[in-house]
Coordinates of C-alpha atoms and ligand atoms in Angstrom, one line a residue:
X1 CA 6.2 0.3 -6.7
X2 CA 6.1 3.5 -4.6
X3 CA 4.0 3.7 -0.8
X4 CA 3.7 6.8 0.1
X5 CA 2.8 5.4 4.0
X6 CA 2.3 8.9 5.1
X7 CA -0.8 9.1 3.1
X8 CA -2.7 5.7 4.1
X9 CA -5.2 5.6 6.8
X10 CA -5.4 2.0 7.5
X11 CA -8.9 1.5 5.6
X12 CA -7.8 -1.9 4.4
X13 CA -9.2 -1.7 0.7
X14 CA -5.7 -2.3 -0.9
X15 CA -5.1 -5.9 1.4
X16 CA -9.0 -7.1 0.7
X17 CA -8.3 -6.4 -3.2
X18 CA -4.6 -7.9 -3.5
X19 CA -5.4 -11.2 -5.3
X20 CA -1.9 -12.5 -3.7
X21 CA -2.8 -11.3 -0.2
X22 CA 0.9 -9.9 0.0
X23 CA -0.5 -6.4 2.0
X24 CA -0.7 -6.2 5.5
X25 CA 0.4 -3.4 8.0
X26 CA 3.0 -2.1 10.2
X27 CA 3.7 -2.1 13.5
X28 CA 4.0 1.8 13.7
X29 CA 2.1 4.6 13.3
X30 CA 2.4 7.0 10.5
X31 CA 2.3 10.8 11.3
X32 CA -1.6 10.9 10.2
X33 CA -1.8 8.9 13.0
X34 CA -2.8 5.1 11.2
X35 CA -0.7 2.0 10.6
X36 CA 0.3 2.0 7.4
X37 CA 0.4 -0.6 4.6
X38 CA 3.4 -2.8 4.3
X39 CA 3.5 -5.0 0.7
X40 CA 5.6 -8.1 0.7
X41 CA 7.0 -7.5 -2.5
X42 CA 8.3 -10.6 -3.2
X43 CA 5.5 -11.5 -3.6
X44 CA 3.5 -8.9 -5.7
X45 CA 2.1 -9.6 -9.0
X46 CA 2.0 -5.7 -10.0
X47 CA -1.2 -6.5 -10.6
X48 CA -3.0 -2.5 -9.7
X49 CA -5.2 -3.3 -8.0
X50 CA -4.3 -1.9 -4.7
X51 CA -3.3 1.4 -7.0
X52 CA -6.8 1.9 -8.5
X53 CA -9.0 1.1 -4.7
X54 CA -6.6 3.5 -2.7
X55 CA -8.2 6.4 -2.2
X56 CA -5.9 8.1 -0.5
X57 CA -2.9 7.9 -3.4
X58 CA -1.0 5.9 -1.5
X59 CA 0.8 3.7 -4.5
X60 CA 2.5 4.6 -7.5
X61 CA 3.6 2.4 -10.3
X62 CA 6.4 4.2 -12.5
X63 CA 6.8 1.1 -14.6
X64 CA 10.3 -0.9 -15.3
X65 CA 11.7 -2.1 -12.6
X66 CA 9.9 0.0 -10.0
Ligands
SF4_1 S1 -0.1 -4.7 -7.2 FE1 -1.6 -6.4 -6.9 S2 -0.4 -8.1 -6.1 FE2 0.8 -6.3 -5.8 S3 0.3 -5.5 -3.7 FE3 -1.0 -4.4 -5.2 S4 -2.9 -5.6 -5.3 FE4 -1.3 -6.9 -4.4
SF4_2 S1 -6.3 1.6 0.4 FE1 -4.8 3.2 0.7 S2 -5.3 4.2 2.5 FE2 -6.4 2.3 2.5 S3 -5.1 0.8 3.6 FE3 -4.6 0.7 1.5 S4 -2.9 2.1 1.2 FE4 -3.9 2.6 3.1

């Protein structure tokens, strides 16, 4: 998995659809201005869903071992 965490603006879609609840957000700002997403990837399923709600493009899956 790739976050782009210059691209998210905090709208909280991704961490209400993760069915593992493994999104939450960072202590910083990015340079949009918004905390961004932070994935506890242990924890991820690689399930999408956080990929299809964003509308900002902030994930990408590039498959394998991404
Ligand atoms: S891929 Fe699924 S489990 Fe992993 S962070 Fe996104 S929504 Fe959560
Ligand atoms: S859905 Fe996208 S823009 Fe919204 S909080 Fe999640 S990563 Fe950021």
């Amino acid at each position: 998995m790739v976050i782009r965490k210059d691209r998210c603006k905090e709208c909280g879609l991704c961490a209400a659809s993760c069915p593992k609840q493994v999104i939450s957000f960072e202590n910083y700002v990015n340079k949009i201005g918004y905390h961004p997403v932070k994935v506890d990837e242990a924890g991820c399923i690689q399930c999408g869903s956080c990929y299809i709600v964003c509308p900002d493009g902030v994930y990408q899956f590039l498959g394998g071992d991404e």
